[in-house]
mmCIF file of C-alpha atoms in Angstrom:
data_model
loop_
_atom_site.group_PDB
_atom_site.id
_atom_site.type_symbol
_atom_site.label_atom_id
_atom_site.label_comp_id
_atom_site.label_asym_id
_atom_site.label_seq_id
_atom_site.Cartn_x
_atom_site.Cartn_y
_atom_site.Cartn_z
ATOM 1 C CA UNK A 17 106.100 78.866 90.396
ATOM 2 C CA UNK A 18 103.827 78.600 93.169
ATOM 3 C CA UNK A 19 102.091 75.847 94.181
ATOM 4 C CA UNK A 20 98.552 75.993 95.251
ATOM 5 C CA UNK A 21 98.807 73.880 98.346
ATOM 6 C CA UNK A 22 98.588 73.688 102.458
ATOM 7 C CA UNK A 23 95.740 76.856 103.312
ATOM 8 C CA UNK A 24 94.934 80.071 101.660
ATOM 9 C CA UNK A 25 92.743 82.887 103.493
ATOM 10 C CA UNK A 26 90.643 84.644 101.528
ATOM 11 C CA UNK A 27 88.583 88.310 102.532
ATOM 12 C CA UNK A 28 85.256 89.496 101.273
ATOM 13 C CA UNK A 29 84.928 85.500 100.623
ATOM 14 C CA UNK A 30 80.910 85.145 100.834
ATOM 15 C CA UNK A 31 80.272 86.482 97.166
ATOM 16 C CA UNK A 32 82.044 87.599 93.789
ATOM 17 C CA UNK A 33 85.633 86.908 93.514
ATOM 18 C CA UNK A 34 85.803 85.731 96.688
ATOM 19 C CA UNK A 35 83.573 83.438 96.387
ATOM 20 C CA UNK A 36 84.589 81.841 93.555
ATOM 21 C CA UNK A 37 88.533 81.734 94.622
ATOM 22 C CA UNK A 38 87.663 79.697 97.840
ATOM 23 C CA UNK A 39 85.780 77.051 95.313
ATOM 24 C CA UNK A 40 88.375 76.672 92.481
ATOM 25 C CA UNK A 41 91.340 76.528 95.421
ATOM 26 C CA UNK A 42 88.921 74.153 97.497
ATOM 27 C CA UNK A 43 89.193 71.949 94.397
ATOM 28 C CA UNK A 44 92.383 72.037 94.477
ATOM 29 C CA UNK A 45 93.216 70.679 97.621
ATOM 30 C CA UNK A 46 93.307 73.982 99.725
ATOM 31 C CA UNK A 47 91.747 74.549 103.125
ATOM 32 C CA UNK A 48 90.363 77.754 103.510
ATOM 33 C CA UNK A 49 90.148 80.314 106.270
ATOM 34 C CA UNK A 50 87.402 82.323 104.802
ATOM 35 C CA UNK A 51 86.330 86.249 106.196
ATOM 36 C CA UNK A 52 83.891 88.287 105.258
ATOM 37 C CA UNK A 53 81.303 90.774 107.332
ATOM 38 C CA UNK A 54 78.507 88.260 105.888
ATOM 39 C CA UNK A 55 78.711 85.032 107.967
ATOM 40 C CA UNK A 56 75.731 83.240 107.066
ATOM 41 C CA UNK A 57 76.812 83.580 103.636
ATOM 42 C CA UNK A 58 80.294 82.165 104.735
ATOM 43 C CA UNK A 59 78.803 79.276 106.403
ATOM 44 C CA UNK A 60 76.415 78.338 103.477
ATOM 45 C CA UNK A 61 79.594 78.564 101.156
ATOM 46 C CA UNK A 62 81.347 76.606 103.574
ATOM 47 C CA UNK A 63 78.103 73.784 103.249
ATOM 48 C CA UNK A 64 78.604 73.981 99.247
ATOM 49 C CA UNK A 65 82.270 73.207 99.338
ATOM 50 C CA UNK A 66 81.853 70.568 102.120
ATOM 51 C CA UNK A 67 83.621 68.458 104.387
ATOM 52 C CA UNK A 68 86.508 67.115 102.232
ATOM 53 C CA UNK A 69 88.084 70.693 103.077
ATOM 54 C CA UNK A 70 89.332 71.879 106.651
ATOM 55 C CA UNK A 71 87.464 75.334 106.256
ATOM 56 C CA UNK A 72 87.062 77.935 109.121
ATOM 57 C CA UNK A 73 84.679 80.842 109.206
ATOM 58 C CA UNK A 74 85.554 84.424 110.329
ATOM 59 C CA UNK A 75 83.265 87.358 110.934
ATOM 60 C CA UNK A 76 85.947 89.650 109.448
ATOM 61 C CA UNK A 77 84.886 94.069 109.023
ATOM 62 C CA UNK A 78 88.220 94.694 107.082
ATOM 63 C CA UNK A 79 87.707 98.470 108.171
ATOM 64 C CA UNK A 80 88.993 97.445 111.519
ATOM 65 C CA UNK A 81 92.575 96.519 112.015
ATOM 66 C CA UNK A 82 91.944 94.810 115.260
ATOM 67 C CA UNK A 83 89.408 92.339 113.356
ATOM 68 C CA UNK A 84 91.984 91.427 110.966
ATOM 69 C CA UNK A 85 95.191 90.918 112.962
ATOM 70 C CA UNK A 86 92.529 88.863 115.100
ATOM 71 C CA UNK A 87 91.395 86.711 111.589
ATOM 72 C CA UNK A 88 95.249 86.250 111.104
ATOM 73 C CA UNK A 89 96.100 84.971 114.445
ATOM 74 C CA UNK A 90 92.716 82.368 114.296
ATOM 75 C CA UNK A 91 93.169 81.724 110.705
ATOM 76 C CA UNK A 92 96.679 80.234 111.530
ATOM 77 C CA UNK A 93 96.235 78.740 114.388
ATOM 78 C CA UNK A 94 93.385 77.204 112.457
ATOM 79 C CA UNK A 95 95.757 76.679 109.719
ATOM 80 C CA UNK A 96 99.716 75.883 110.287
ATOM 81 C CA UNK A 97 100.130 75.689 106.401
ATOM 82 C CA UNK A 98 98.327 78.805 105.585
ATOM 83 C CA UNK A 99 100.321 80.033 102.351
ATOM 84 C CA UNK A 100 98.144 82.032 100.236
ATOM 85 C CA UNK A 101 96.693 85.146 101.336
ATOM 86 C CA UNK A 102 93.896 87.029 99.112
ATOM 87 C CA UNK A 103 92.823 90.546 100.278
ATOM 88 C CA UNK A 104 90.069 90.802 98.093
ATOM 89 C CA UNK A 105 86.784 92.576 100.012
ATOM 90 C CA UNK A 106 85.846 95.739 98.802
ATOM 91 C CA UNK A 107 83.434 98.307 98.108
ATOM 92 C CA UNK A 108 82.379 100.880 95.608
ATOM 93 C CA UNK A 109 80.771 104.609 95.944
ATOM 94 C CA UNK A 110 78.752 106.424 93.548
ATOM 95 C CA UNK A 111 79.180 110.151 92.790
ATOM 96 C CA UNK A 112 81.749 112.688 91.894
ATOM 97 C CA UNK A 113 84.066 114.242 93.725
ATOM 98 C CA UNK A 114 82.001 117.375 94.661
ATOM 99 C CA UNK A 115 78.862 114.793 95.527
ATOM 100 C CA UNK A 116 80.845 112.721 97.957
ATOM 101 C CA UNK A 117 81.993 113.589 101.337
ATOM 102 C CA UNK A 118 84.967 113.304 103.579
ATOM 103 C CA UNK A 119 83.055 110.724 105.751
ATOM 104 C CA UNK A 120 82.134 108.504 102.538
ATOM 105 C CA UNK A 121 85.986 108.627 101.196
ATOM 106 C CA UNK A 122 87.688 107.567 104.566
ATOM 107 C CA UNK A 123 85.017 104.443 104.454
ATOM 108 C CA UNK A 124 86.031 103.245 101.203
ATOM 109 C CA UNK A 125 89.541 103.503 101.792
ATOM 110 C CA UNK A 126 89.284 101.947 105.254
ATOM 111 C CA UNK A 127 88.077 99.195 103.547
ATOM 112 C CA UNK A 128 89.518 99.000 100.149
ATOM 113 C CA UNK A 129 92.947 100.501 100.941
ATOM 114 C CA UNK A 130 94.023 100.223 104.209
ATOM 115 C CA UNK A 131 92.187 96.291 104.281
ATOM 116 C CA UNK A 132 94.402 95.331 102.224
ATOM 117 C CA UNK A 133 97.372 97.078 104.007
ATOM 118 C CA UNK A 134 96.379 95.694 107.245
ATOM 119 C CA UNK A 135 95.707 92.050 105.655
ATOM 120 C CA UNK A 136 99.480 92.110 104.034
ATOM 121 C CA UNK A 137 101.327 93.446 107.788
ATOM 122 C CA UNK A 138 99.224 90.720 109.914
ATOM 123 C CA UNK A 139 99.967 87.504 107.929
ATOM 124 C CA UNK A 140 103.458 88.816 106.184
ATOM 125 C CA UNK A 141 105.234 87.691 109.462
ATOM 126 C CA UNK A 142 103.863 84.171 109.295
ATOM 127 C CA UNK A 143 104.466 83.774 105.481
ATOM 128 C CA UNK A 144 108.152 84.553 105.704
ATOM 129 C CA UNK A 145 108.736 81.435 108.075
ATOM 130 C CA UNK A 146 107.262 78.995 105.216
ATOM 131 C CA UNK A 147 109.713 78.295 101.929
ATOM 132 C CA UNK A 148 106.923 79.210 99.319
ATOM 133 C CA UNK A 149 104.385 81.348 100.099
ATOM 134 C CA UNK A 150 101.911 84.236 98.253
ATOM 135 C CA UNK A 151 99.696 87.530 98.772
ATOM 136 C CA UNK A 152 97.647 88.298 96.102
ATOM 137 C CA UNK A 153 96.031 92.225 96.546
ATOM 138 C CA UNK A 154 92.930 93.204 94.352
ATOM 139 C CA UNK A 155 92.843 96.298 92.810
ATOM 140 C CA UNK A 156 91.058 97.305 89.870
ATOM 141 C CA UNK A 157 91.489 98.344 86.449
ATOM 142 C CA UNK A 158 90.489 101.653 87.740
ATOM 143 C CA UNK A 159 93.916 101.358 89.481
ATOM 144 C CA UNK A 160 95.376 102.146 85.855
ATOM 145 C CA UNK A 161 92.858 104.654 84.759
ATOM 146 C CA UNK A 162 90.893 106.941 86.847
ATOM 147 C CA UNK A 163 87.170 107.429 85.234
ATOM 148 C CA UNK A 164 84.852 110.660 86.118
ATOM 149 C CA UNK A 165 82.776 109.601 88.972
ATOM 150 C CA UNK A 166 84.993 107.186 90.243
ATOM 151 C CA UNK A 167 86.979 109.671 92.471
ATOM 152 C CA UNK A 168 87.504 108.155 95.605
ATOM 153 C CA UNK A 169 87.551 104.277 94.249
ATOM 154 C CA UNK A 170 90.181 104.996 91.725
ATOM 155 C CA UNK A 171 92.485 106.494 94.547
ATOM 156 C CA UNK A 172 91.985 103.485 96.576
ATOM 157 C CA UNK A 173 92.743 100.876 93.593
ATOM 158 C CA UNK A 174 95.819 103.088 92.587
ATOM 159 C CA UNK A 175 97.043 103.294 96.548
ATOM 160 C CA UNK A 176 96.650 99.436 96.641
ATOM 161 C CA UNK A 177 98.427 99.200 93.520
ATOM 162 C CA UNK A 178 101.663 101.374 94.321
ATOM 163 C CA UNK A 179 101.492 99.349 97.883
ATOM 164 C CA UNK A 180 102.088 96.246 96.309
ATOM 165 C CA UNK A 181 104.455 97.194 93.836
ATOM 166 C CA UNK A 182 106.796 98.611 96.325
ATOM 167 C CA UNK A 183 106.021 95.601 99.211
ATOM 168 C CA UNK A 184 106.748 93.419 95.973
ATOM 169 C CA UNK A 185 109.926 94.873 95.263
ATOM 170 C CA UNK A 186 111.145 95.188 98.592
ATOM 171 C CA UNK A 187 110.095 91.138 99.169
ATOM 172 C CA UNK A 188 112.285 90.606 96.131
ATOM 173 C CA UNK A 189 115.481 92.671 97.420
ATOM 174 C CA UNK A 190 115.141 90.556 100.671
ATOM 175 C CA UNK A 191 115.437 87.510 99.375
ATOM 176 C CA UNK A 192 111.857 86.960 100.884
ATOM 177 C CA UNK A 193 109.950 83.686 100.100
ATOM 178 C CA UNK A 194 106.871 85.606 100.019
ATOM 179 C CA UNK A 195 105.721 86.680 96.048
ATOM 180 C CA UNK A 196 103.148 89.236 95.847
ATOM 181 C CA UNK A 197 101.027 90.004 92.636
ATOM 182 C CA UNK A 198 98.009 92.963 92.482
ATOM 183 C CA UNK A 199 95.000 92.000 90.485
ATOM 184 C CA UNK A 200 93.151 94.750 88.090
ATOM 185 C CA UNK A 201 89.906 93.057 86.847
ATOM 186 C CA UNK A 202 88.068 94.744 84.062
ATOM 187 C CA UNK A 203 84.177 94.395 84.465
ATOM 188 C CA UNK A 204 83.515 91.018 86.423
ATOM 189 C CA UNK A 205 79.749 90.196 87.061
ATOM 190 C CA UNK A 206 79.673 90.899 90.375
ATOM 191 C CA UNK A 207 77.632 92.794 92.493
ATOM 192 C CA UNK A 208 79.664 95.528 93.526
ATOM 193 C CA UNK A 209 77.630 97.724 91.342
ATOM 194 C CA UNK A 210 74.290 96.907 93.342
ATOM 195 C CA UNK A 211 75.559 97.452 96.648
ATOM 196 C CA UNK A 212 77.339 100.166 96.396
ATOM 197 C CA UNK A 213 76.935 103.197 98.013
ATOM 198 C CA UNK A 214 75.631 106.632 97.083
ATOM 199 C CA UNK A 215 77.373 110.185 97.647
ATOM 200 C CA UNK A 216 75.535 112.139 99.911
ATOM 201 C CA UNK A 217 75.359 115.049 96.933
ATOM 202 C CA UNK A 218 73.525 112.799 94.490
ATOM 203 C CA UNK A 219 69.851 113.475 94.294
ATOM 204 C CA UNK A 220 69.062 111.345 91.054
ATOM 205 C CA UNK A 221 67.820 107.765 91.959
ATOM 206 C CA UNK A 222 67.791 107.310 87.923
ATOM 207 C CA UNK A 223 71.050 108.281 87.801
ATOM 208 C CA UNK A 224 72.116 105.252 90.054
ATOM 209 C CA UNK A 225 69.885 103.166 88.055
ATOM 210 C CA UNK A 226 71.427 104.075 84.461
ATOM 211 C CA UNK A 227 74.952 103.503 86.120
ATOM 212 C CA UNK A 228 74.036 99.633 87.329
ATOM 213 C CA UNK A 229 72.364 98.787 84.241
ATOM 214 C CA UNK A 230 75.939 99.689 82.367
ATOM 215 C CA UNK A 231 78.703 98.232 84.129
ATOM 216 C CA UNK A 232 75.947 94.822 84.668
ATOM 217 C CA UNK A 233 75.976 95.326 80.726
ATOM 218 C CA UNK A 234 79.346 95.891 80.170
ATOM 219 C CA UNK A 235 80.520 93.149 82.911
ATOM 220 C CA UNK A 236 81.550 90.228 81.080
ATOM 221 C CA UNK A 237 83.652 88.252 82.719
ATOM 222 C CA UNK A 238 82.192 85.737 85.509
ATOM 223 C CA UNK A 239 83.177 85.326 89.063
ATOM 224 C CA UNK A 240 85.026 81.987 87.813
ATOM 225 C CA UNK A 241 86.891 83.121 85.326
ATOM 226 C CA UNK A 242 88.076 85.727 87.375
ATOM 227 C CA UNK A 243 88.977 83.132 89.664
ATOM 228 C CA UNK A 244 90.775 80.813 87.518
ATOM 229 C CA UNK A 245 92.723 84.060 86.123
ATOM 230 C CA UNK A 246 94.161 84.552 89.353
ATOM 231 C CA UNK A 247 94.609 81.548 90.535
ATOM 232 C CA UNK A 248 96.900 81.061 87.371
ATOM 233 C CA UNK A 249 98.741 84.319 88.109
ATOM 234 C CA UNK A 250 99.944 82.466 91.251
ATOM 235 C CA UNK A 251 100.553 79.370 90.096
ATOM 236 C CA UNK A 252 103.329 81.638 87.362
ATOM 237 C CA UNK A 253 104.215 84.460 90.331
ATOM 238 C CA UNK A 254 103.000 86.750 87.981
ATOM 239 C CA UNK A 255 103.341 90.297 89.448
ATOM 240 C CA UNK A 256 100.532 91.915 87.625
ATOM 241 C CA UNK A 257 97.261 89.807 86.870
ATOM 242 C CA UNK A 258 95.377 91.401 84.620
ATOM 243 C CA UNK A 259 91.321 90.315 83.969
ATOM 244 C CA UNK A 260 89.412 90.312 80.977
ATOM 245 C CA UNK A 261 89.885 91.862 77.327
ATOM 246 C CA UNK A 262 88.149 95.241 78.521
ATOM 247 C CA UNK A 263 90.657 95.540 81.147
ATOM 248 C CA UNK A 264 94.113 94.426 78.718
ATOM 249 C CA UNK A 265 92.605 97.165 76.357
ATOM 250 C CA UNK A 266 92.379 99.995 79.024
ATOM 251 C CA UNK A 267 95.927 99.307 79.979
ATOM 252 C CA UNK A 268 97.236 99.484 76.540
ATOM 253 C CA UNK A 269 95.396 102.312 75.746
ATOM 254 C CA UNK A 270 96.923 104.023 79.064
ATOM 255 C CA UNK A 271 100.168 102.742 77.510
ATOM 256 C CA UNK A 272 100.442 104.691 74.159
ATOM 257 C CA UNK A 273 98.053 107.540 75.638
ATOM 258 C CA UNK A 274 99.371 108.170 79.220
ATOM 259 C CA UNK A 275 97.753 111.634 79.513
ATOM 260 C CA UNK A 276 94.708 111.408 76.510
ATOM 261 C CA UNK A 277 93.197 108.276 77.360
ATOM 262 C CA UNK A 278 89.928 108.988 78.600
ATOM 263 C CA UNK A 279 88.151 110.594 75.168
ATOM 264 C CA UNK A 280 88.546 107.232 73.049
ATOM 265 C CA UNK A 281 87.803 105.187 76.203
ATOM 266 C CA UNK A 282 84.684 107.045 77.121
ATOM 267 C CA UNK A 283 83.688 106.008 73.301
ATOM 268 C CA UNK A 284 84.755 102.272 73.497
ATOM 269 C CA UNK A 285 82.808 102.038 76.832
ATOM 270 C CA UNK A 286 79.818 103.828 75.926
ATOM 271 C CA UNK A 287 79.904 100.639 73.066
ATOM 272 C CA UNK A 288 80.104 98.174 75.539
ATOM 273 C CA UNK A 289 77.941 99.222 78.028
ATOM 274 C CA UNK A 290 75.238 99.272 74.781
ATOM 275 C CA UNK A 291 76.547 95.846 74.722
ATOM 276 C CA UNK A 292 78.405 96.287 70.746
#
């Protein structure tokens, strides 16, 4: 097991997930070096947790490698006992293939992908000196299926989630203190949906609207319970945390229908996102 102690550092902390991780490990006696683009909203989570925490703030664009070897080097300095390591920030694009373009693609996986690459090579050194320590990756349930219209997010989650497998496996054949698990939440009420961004080939504004208004309907799951989810994962070094009942039934289904999913999903979600 791990044990949630010492520091953890936590990206895309000012909202969502993030968010919610740095106040359920905050209450558990963690200190928190927290990064995000948004510092105000870093420094008024900061304020909510309080003072009975030794928190640090970093202006963090994940995009940009030099920002986050820079976050690791301040985060544990900041930090000696900085254990736990959560590359969590992302982003999410609207459109199809055909109505996104190479510019739009290479900004979600700077962000979503190769964040998450970069986090894991600039505090992996530090972690191997400790005797216990953890990276925790998110990905996505669309890491295990890959939805119409979801093109260039679903490569990123699936990239992030053969990355960790294989740094997970070669952490293991070392001998390596380090455990690593990859997160796939299901719908969390986050939003993700709201801010993200739109191809460049999508004309219909009602479009955009329709596809909010169904994953906010068919997002169940809160920001805490996410939280608490994978903040149990750790706690049992499991390797694969999955979130929610939407997202354990997508992964069976991928199970017994590797190559048919999508028909009967499309079905089940159009159910949910009608909220039956």
């Amino acid at each position: 097991m791990t044990t949630i102690r010492g520091a953890a550092a936590i990206t895309g902390a000012a909202s969502g997930i993030g968010r919610a991780l740095a106040i359920e490990l905050a209450r558990r006696g963690c200190d928190l070096a927290l990064a995000d683009r948004d510092e105000a909203g870093l420094k008024m989570l900061a304020a909510e947790i309080g003072r009975d925490r030794n928190i640090s703030v970093h202006r963090v664009d994940v995009a940009e490698a030099g920002d986050i070897a820079q976050f690791a080097a301040d985060a544990i300095a900041a930090h000696p006992a900085l254990g736990i390591v959560i590359n969590n920030a992302g982003v999410a694009l609207m459109g199809s293939f055909e109505e996104i373009d190479q510019a739009q693609m290479e900004w979600l996986f700077d962000i979503n992908f190769w964040g998450v690459v970069h986090g894991t090579r600039a505090f992996l050194p530090h972690l191997k000196t400790l005797g216990e320590a953890h990276i925790v990756n998110l990905s996505s349930i669309f890491g295990i299926i890959a939805p119409p219209g979801q093109s260039a997010y679903a490569a990123a989650k699936f990239a992030v989630r053969g990355f960790s497998e294989s740094v997970r496996h070669e952490l293991a054949v070392a001998g390596s203190p380090v455990r690593l698990s990859v997160v796939h939440p299901g719908g969390v009420a986050t939003a993700i949906a709201r801010n993200s961004r739109t191809g460049v080939g999508v004309t219909d504004n009602a479009r955009r609207a329709q596809s909010i208004e169904r994953f906010e309907n068919a997002a169940k799951t809160t920001p805490k319970d996410a939280a608490l989810r994978i903040i149990r994962g750790i706690e049992k070094n499991e390797p694969r945390i999955l979130i929610g009942n939407d997202a354990r039934f997508m992964d069976l289904l991928q199970r017994f229908r590797p190559g048919t999913y999508w028909a009967p999903l499309q079905r089940k979600l159009e159910k949910m996102a009608k909220g039956k």
